[in-house]
mmCIF file of C-alpha atoms and ligand atoms in Angstrom:
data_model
loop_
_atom_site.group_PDB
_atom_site.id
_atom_site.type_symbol
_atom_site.label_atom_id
_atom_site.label_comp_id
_atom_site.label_asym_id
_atom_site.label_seq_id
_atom_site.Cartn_x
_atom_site.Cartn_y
_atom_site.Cartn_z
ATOM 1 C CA UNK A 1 0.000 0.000 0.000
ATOM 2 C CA UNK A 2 1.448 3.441 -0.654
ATOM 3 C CA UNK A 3 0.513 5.590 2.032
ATOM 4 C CA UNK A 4 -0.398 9.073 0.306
ATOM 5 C CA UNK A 5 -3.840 11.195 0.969
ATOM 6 C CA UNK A 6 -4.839 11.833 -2.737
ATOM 7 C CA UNK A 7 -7.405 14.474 -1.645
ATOM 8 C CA UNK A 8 -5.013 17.005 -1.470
ATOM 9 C CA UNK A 9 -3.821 18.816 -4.914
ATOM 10 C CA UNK A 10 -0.230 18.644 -5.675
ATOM 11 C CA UNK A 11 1.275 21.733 -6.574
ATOM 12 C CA UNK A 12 3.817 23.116 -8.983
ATOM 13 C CA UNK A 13 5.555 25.384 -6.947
ATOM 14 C CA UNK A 14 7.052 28.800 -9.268
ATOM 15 C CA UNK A 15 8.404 32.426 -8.586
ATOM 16 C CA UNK A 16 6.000 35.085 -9.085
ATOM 17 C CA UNK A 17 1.903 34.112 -9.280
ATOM 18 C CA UNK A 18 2.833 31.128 -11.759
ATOM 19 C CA UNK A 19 2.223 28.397 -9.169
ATOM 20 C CA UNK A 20 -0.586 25.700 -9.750
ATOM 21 C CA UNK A 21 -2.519 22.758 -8.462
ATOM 22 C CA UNK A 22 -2.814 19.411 -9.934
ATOM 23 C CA UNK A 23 -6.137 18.292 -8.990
ATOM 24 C CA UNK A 24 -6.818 14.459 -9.024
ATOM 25 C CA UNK A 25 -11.355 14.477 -9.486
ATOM 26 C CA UNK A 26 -13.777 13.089 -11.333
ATOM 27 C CA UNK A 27 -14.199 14.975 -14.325
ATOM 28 C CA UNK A 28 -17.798 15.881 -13.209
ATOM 29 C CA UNK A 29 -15.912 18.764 -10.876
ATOM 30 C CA UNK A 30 -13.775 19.689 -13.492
ATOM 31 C CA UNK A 31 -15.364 23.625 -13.862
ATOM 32 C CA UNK A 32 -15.809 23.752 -9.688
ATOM 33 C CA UNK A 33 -11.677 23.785 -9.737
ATOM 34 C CA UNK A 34 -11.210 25.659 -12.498
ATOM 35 C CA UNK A 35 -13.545 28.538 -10.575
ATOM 36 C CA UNK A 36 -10.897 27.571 -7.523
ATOM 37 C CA UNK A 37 -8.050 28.433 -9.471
ATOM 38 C CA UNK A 38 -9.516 31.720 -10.823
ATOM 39 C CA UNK A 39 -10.847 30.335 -14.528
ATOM 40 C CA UNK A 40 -14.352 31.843 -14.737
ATOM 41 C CA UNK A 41 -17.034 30.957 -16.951
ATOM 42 C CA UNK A 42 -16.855 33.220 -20.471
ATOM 43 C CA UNK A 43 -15.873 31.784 -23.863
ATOM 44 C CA UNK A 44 -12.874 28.344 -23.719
ATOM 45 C CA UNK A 45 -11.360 27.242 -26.694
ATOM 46 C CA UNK A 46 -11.119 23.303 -25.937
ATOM 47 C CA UNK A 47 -8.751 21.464 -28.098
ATOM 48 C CA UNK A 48 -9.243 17.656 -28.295
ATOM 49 C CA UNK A 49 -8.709 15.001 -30.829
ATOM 50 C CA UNK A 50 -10.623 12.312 -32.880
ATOM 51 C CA UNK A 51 -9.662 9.924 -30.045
ATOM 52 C CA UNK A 52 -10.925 11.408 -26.894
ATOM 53 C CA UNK A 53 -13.741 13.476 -28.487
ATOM 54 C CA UNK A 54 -15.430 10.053 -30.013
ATOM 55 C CA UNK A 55 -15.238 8.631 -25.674
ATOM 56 C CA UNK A 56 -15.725 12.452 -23.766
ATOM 57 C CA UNK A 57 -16.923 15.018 -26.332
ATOM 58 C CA UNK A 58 -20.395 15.161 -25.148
ATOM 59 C CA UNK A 59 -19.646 14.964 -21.448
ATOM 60 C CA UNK A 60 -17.500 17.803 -21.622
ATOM 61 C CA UNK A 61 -19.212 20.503 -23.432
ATOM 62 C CA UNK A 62 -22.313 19.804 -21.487
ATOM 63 C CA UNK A 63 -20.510 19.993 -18.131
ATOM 64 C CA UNK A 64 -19.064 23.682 -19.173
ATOM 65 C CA UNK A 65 -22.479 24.801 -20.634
ATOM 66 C CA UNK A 66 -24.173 23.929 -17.724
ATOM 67 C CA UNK A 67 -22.138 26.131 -15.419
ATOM 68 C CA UNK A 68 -22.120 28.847 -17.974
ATOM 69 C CA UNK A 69 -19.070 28.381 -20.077
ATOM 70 C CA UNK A 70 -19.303 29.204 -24.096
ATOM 71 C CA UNK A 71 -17.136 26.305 -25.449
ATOM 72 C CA UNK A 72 -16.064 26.138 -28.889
ATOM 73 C CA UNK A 73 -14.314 22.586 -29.115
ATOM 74 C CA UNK A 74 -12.000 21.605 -31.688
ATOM 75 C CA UNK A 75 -11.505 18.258 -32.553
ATOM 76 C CA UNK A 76 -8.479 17.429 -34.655
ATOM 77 C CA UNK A 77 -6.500 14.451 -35.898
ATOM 78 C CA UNK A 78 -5.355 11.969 -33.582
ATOM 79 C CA UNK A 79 -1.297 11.281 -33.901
ATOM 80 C CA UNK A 80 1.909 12.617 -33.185
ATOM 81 C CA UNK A 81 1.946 14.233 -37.184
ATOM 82 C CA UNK A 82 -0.791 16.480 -35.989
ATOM 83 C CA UNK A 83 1.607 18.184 -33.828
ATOM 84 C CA UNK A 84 2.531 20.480 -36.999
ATOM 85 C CA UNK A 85 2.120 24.213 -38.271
ATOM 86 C CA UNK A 86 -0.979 23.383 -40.227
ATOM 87 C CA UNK A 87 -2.790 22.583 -37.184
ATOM 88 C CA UNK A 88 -1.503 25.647 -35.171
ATOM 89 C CA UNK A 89 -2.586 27.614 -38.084
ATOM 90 C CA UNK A 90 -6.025 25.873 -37.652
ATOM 91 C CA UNK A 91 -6.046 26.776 -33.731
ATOM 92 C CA UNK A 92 -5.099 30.466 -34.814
ATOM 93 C CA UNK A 93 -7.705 30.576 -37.673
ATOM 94 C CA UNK A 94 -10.443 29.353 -35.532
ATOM 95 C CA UNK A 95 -9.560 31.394 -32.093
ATOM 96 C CA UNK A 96 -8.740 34.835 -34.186
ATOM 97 C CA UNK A 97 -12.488 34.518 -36.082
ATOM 98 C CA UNK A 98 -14.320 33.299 -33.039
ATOM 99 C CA UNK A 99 -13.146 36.872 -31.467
ATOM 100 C CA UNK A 100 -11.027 35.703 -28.098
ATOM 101 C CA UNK A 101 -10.125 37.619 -25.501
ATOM 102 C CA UNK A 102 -6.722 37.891 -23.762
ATOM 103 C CA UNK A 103 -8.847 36.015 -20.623
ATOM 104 C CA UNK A 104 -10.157 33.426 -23.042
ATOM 105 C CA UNK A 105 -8.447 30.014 -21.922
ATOM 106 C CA UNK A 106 -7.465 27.541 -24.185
ATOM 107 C CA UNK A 107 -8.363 23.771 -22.594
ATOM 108 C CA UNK A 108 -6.025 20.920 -23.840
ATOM 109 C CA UNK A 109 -8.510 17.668 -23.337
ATOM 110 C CA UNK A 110 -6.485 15.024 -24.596
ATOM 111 C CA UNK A 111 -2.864 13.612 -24.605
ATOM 112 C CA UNK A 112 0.623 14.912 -24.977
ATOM 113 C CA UNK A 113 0.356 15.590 -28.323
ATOM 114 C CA UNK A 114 -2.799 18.080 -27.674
ATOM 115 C CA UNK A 115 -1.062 19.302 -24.406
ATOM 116 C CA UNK A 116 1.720 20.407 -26.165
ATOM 117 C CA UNK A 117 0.047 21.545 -29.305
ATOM 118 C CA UNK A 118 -2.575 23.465 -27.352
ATOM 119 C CA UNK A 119 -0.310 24.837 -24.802
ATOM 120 C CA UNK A 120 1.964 26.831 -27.800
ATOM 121 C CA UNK A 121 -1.099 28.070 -29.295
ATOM 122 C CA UNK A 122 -1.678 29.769 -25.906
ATOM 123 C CA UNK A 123 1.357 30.653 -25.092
ATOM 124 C CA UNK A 124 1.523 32.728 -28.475
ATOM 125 C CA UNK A 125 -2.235 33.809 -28.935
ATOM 126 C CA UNK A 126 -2.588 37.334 -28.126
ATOM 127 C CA UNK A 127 1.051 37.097 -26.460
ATOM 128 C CA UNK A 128 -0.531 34.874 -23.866
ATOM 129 C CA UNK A 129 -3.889 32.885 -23.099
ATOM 130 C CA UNK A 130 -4.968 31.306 -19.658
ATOM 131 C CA UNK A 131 -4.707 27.711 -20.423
ATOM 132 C CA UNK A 132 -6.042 24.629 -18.365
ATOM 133 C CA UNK A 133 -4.693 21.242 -19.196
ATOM 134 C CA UNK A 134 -6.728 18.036 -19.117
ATOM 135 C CA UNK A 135 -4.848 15.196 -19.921
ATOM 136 C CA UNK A 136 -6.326 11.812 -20.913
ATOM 137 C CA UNK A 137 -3.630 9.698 -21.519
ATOM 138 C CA UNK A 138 -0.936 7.631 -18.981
ATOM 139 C CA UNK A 139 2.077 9.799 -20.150
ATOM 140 C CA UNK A 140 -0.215 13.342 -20.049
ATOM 141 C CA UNK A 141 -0.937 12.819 -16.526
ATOM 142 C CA UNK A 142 2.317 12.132 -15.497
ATOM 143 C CA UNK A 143 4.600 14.116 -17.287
ATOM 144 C CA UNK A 144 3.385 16.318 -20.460
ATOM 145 C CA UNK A 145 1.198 18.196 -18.874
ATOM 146 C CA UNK A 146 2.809 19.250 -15.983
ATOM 147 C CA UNK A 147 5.763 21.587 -16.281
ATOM 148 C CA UNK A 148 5.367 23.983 -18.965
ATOM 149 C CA UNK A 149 6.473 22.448 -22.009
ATOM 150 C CA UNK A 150 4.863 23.443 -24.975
ATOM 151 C CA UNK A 151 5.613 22.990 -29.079
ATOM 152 C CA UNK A 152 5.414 21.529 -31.814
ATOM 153 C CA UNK A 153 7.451 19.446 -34.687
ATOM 154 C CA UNK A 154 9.311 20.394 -37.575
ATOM 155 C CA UNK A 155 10.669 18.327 -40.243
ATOM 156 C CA UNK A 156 14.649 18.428 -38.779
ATOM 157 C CA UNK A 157 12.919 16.883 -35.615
ATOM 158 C CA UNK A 158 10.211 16.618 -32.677
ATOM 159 C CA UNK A 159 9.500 19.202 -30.634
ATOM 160 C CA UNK A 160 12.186 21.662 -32.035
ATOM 161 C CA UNK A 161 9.478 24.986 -32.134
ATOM 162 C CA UNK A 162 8.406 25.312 -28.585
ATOM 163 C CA UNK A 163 8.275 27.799 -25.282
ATOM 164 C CA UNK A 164 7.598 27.412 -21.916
ATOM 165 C CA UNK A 165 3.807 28.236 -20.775
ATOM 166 C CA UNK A 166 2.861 26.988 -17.452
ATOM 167 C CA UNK A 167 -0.836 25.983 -16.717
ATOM 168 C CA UNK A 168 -3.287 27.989 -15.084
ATOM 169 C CA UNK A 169 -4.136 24.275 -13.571
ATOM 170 C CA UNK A 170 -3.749 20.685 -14.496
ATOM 171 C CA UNK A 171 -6.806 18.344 -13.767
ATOM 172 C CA UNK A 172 -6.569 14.979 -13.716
ATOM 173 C CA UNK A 173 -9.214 12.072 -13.252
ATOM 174 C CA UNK A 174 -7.492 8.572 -13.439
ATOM 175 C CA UNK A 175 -10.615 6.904 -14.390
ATOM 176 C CA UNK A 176 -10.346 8.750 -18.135
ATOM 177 C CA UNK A 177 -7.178 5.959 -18.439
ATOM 178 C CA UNK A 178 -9.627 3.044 -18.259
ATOM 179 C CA UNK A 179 -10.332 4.070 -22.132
ATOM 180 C CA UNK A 180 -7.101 4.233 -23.225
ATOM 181 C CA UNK A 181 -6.084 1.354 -26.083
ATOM 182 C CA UNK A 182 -3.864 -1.036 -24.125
ATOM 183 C CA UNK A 183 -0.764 0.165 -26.025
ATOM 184 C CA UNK A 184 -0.788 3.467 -24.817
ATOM 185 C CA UNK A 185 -1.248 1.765 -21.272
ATOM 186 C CA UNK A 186 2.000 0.091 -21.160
ATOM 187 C CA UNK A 187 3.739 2.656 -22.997
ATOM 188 C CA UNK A 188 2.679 5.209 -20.523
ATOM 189 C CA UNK A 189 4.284 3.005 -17.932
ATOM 190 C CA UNK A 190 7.651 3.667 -19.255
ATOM 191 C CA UNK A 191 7.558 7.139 -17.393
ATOM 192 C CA UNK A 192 6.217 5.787 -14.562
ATOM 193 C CA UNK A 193 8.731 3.407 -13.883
ATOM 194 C CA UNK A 194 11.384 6.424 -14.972
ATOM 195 C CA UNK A 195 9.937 8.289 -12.386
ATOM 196 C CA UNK A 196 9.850 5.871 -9.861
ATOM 197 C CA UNK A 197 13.957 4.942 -10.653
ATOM 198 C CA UNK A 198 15.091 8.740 -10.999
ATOM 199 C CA UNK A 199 13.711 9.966 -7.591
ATOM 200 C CA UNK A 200 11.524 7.720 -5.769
ATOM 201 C CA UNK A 201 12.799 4.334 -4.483
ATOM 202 C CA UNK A 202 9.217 3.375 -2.223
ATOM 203 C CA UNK A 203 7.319 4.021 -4.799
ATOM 204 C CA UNK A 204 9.687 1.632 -7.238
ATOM 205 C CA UNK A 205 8.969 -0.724 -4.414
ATOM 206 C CA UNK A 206 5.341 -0.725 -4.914
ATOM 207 C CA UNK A 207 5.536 -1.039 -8.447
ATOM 208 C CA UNK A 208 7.270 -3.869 -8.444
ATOM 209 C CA UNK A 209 5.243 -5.418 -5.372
ATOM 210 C CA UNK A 210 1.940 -4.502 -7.809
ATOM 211 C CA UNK A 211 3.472 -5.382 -11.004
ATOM 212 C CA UNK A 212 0.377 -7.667 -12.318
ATOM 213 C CA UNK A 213 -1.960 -4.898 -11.064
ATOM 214 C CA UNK A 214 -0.137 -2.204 -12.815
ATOM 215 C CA UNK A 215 0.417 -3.908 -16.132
ATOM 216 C CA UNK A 216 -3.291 -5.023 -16.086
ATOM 217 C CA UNK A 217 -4.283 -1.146 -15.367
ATOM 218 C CA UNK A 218 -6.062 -2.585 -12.574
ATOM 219 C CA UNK A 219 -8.431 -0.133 -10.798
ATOM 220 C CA UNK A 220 -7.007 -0.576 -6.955
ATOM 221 C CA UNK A 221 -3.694 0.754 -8.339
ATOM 222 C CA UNK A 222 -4.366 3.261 -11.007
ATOM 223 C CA UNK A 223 -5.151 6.595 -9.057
ATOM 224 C CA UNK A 224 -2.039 5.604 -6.511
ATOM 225 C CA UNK A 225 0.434 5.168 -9.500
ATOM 226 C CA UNK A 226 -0.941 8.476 -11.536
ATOM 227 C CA UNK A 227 -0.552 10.810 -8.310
ATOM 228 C CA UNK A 228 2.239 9.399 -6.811
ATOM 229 C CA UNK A 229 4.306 9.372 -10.542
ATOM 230 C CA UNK A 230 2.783 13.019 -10.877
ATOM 231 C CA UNK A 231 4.063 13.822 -7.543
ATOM 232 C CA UNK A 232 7.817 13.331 -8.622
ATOM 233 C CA UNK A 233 7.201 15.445 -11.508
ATOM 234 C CA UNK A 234 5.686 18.687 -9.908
ATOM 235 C CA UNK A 235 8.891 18.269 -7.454
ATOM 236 C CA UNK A 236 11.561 18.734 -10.236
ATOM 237 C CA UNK A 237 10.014 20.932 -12.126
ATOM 238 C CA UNK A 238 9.394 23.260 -8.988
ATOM 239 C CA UNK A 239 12.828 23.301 -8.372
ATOM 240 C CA UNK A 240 14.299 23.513 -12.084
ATOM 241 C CA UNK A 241 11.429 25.252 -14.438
ATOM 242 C CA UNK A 242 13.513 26.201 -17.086
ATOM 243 C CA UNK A 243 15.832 22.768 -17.207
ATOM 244 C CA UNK A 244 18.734 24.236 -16.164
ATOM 245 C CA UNK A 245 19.883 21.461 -13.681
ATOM 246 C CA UNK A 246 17.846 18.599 -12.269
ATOM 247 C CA UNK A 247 14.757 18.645 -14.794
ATOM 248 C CA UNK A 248 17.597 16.961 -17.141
ATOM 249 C CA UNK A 249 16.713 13.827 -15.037
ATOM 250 C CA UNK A 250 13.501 13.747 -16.415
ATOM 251 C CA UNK A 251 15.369 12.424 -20.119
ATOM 252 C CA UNK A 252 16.501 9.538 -18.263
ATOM 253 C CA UNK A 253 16.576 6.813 -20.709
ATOM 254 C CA UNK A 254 15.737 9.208 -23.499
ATOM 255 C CA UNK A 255 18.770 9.777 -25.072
ATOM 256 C CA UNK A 256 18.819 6.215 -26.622
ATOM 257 C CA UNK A 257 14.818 6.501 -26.913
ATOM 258 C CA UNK A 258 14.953 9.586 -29.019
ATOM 259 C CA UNK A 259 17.501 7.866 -31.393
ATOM 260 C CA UNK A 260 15.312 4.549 -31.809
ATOM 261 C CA UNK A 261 12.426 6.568 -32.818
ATOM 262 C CA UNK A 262 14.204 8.635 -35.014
ATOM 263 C CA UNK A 263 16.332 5.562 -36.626
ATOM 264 C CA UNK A 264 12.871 3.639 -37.035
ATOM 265 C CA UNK A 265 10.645 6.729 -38.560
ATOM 266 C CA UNK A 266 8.354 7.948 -35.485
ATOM 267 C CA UNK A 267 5.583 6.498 -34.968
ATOM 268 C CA UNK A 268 7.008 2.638 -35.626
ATOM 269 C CA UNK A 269 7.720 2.137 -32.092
ATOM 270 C CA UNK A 270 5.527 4.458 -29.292
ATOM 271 C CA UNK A 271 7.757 7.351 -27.348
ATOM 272 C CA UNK A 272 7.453 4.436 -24.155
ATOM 273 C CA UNK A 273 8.498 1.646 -26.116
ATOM 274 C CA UNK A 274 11.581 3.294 -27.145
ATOM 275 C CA UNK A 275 12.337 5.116 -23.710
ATOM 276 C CA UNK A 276 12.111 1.708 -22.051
ATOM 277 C CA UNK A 277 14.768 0.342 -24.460
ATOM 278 C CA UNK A 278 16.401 3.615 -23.431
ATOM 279 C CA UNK A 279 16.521 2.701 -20.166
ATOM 280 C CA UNK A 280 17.984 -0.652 -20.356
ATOM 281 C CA UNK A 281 20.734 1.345 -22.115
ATOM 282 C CA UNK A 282 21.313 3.344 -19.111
ATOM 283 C CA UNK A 283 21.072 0.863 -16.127
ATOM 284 C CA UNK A 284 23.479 -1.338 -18.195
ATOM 285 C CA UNK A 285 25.827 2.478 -18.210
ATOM 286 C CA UNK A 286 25.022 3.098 -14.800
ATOM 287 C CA UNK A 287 26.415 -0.407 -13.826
ATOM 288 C CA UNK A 288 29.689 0.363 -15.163
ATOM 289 C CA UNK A 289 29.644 3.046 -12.938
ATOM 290 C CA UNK A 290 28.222 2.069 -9.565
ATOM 291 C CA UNK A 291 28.479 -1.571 -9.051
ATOM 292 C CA UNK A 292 26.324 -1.745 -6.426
ATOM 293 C CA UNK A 293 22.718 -0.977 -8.664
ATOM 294 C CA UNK A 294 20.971 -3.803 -8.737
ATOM 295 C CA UNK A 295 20.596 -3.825 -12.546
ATOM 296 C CA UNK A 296 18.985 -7.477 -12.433
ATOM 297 C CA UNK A 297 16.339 -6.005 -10.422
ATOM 298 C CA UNK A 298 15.093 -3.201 -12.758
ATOM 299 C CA UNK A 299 15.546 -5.015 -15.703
ATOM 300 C CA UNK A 300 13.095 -7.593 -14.195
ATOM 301 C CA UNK A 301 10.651 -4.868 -13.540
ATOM 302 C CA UNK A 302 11.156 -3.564 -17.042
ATOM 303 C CA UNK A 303 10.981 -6.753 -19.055
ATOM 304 C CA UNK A 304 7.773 -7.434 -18.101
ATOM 305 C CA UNK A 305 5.926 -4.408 -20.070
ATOM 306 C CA UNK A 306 4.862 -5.469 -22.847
ATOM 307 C CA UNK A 307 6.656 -3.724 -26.194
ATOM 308 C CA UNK A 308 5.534 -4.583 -29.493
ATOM 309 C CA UNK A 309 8.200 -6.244 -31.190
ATOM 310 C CA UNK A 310 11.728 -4.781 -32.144
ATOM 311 C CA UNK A 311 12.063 -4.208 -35.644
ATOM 312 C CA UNK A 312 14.765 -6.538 -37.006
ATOM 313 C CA UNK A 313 15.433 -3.559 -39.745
ATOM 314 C CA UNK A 314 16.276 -1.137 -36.641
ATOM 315 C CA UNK A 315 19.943 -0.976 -37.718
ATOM 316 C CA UNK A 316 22.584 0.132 -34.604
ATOM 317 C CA UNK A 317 24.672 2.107 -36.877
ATOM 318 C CA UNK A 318 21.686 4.431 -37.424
ATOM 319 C CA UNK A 319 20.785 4.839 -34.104
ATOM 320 C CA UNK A 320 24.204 5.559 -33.334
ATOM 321 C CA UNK A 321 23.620 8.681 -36.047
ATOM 322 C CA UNK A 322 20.590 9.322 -34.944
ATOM 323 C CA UNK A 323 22.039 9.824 -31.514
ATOM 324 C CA UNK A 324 25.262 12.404 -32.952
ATOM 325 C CA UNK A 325 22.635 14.471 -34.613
ATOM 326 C CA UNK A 326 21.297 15.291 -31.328
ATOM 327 C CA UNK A 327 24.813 15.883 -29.840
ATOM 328 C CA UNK A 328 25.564 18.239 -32.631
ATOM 329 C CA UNK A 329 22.459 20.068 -32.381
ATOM 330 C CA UNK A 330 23.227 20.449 -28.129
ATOM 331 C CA UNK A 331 26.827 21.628 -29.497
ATOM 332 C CA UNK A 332 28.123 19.371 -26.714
ATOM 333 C CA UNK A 333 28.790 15.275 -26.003
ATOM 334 C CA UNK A 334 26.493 12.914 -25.643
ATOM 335 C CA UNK A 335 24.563 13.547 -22.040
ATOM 336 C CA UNK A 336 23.064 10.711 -20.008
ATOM 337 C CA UNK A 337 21.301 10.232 -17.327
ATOM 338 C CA UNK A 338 22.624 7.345 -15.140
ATOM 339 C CA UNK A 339 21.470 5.956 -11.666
ATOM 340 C CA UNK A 340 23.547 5.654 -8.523
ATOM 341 C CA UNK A 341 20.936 3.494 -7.177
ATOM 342 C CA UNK A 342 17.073 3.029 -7.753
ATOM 343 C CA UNK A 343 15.741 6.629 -6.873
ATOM 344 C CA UNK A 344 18.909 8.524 -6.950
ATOM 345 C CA UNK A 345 20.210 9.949 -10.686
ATOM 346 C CA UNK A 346 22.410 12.629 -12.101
ATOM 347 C CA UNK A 347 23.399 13.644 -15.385
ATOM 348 C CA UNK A 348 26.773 13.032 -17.352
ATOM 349 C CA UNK A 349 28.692 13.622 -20.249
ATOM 350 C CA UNK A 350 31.459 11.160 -19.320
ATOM 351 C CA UNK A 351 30.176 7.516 -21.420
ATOM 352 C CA UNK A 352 32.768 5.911 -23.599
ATOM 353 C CA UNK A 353 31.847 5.054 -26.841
ATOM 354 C CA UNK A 354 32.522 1.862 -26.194
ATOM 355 C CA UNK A 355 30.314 1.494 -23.221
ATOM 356 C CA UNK A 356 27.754 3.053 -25.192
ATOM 357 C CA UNK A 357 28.044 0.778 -28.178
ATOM 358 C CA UNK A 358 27.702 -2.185 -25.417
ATOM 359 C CA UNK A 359 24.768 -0.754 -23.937
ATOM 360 C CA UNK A 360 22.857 -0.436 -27.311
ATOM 361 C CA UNK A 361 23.321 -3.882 -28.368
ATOM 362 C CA UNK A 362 22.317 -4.825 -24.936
ATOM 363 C CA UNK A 363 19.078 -2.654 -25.270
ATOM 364 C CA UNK A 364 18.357 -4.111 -28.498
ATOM 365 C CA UNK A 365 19.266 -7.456 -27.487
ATOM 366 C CA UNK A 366 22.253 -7.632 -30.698
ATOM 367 C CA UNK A 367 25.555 -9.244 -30.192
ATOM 368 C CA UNK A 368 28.146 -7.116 -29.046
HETATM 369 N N1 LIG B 401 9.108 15.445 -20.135
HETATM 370 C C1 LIG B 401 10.317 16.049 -19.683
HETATM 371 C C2 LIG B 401 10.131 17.399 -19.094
HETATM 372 O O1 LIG B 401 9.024 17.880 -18.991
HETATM 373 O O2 LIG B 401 11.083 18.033 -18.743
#
């Protein structure tokens, strides 16, 4: 049992009056917190996509009309390609003729890819809109939505037009998982468990005490895993907003995720599937290090998620490249995050090639 009270928000502690709540309800109380946190009823852009509107659409704009809101929801694509300038444009076209305000929020309902989408259209709209995230999916809940992080793709690579825009509020209702196609489940999981190894030992311990339950998204453990995961989250980023220092942590494992996606085409393998290859990567780095991780242990934990298969035409040499394009483009050597232990992790640019080259083909599961 983890012992946390879940009725309390957690909070994303920032200079100034940027500070928020994450507030764990039933979607039902969604427009009582937003009046909490100072959102008042008037007009709310709501961006969603095909996904989540064909499960929540109808729900949702008849919970803001009836406590007074004038929603204009708009639905768009599902998929990561729909994180683009044509559908920023289409955000822009539809906000700028529908006559917002600079109070008008813009609502994200939907995963990371509407988060972040959603979250630069406010942050650039009238040089700044209110904006409320709702996130729907495993990885939104724990990690996308809280912090800031905002953008979109362009064709040199993800997430490479972006700025920071922190929420007016994040609200989260577990139960909205239970929809979620299986996939996305245990793909999600990958930043739970990243969480859990970065900062939070006891709560790695529970994980691995509840594996079943947590792989079969069972309901006794899903609100538990979301806040407590979310918790770690809203603590780095309240100490490092801008990724200066310890918010690095949070790409533990995604240094050799990026470069798998990228060497496969996105969209072959999901973000999770790749970040827990990732992570294999860097518990087999971290070993080198610090003998005394117990890599047998996490990778136990780890192996267990289920991935779809490896592509056998995911060639090393490419994600090797794929990896140097991202050094060049950070003008410095390759970074990693490494553990010292489960819960404890810091940030390096001190891996051999040769240690790296090992811990791909471990990853992968290649000869070396
Ligand atoms: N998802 C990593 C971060 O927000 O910093």
């Amino acid at each position: 049992m983890l012992l946390q009270d879940r009725s309390k928000p957690l909070s994303v502690n920032l200079p100034g009056d940027r500070s928020y709540g994450i507030f764990f309800d039933d979607l039902d109380r969604l427009t009582d917190v937003m009046r909490k946190a100072s959102v008042r009823p008037g007009k709310v852009l709501v961006i969603t996509d095909t996904n989540v509107a064909g499960h929540y659409r109808g729900r949702l704009d008849a919970l803001l009309k009836n406590d007074g809101w004038d929603p204009l929801i708009l639905t768009l694509p599902a998929g990561e390609t729909t994180k683009s300038p044509k559908h920023l444009q289409a955000i822009y076209d539809a906000a700028l003729a529908w006559k917002i305000d600079r109070q008008t929020p813009i609502l994200a309902f939907g995963g990371g890819v509407v988060g972040d989408l959603a979250g630069y259209a406010a942050a650039t709209l009238l040089r700044g809109l209110p904006f409320v995230q709702v996130p729907t999916s495993l990885i939104a809940q724990v990690d996308s939505a809280i912090g800031g992080k905002t953008g979109i793709n362009h064709e040199e690579g993800k997430n490479l037009i972006g700025a920071f825009h922190q929420p007016k509020l994040v609200f989260v209702d577990p139960k909205l998982l239970f929809t979620l196609p299986r996939r996305e489940w245990h793909s999600g999981l990958a930043e739970v468990f990243k969480h859990a190894l970065i900062r939070d030992e006891a709560f790695f311990a529970w994980l691995e005490a509840s594996l079943g339950n947590v792989i079969a998204r069972h309901p006794d453990v899903v609100p538990d895993l979301v806040y407590r995961a979310a918790s770690v989250k809203a603590g780095v980023v309240s100490r490092d907003e801008l990724e200066h220092g310890e918010r690095m942590v949070l790409n533990f494992g995604h240094t050799v995720g990026h470069a798998i996606e990228k060497a496969l085409g996105y969209g072959v393998m999901t973000h999770g599937e790749a970040v827990i290859l990732g992570m294999k990567a860097a518990i087999l780095i971290s070993r080198r290090f610090h003998r005394s991780l117990d890599q047998a242990r996490v990778e136990n934990v780890l192996n267990q998620v289920p991935l779809s298969p490896i592509p056998a035409a995911l060639s090393l040499p490419e994600v090797r490249e794929a990896m140097n394009a991202d050094k060049k483009r950070d003008r410095s050597s390759l970074r990693f995050v490494l553990l010292k232990r489960i819960g404890s992790s810091y940030v390096t640019h001190d891996v051999g090639e040769a240690d790296i080259d090992a811990a791909l083909a471990h990853a992968l599961g290649r000869p070396f």
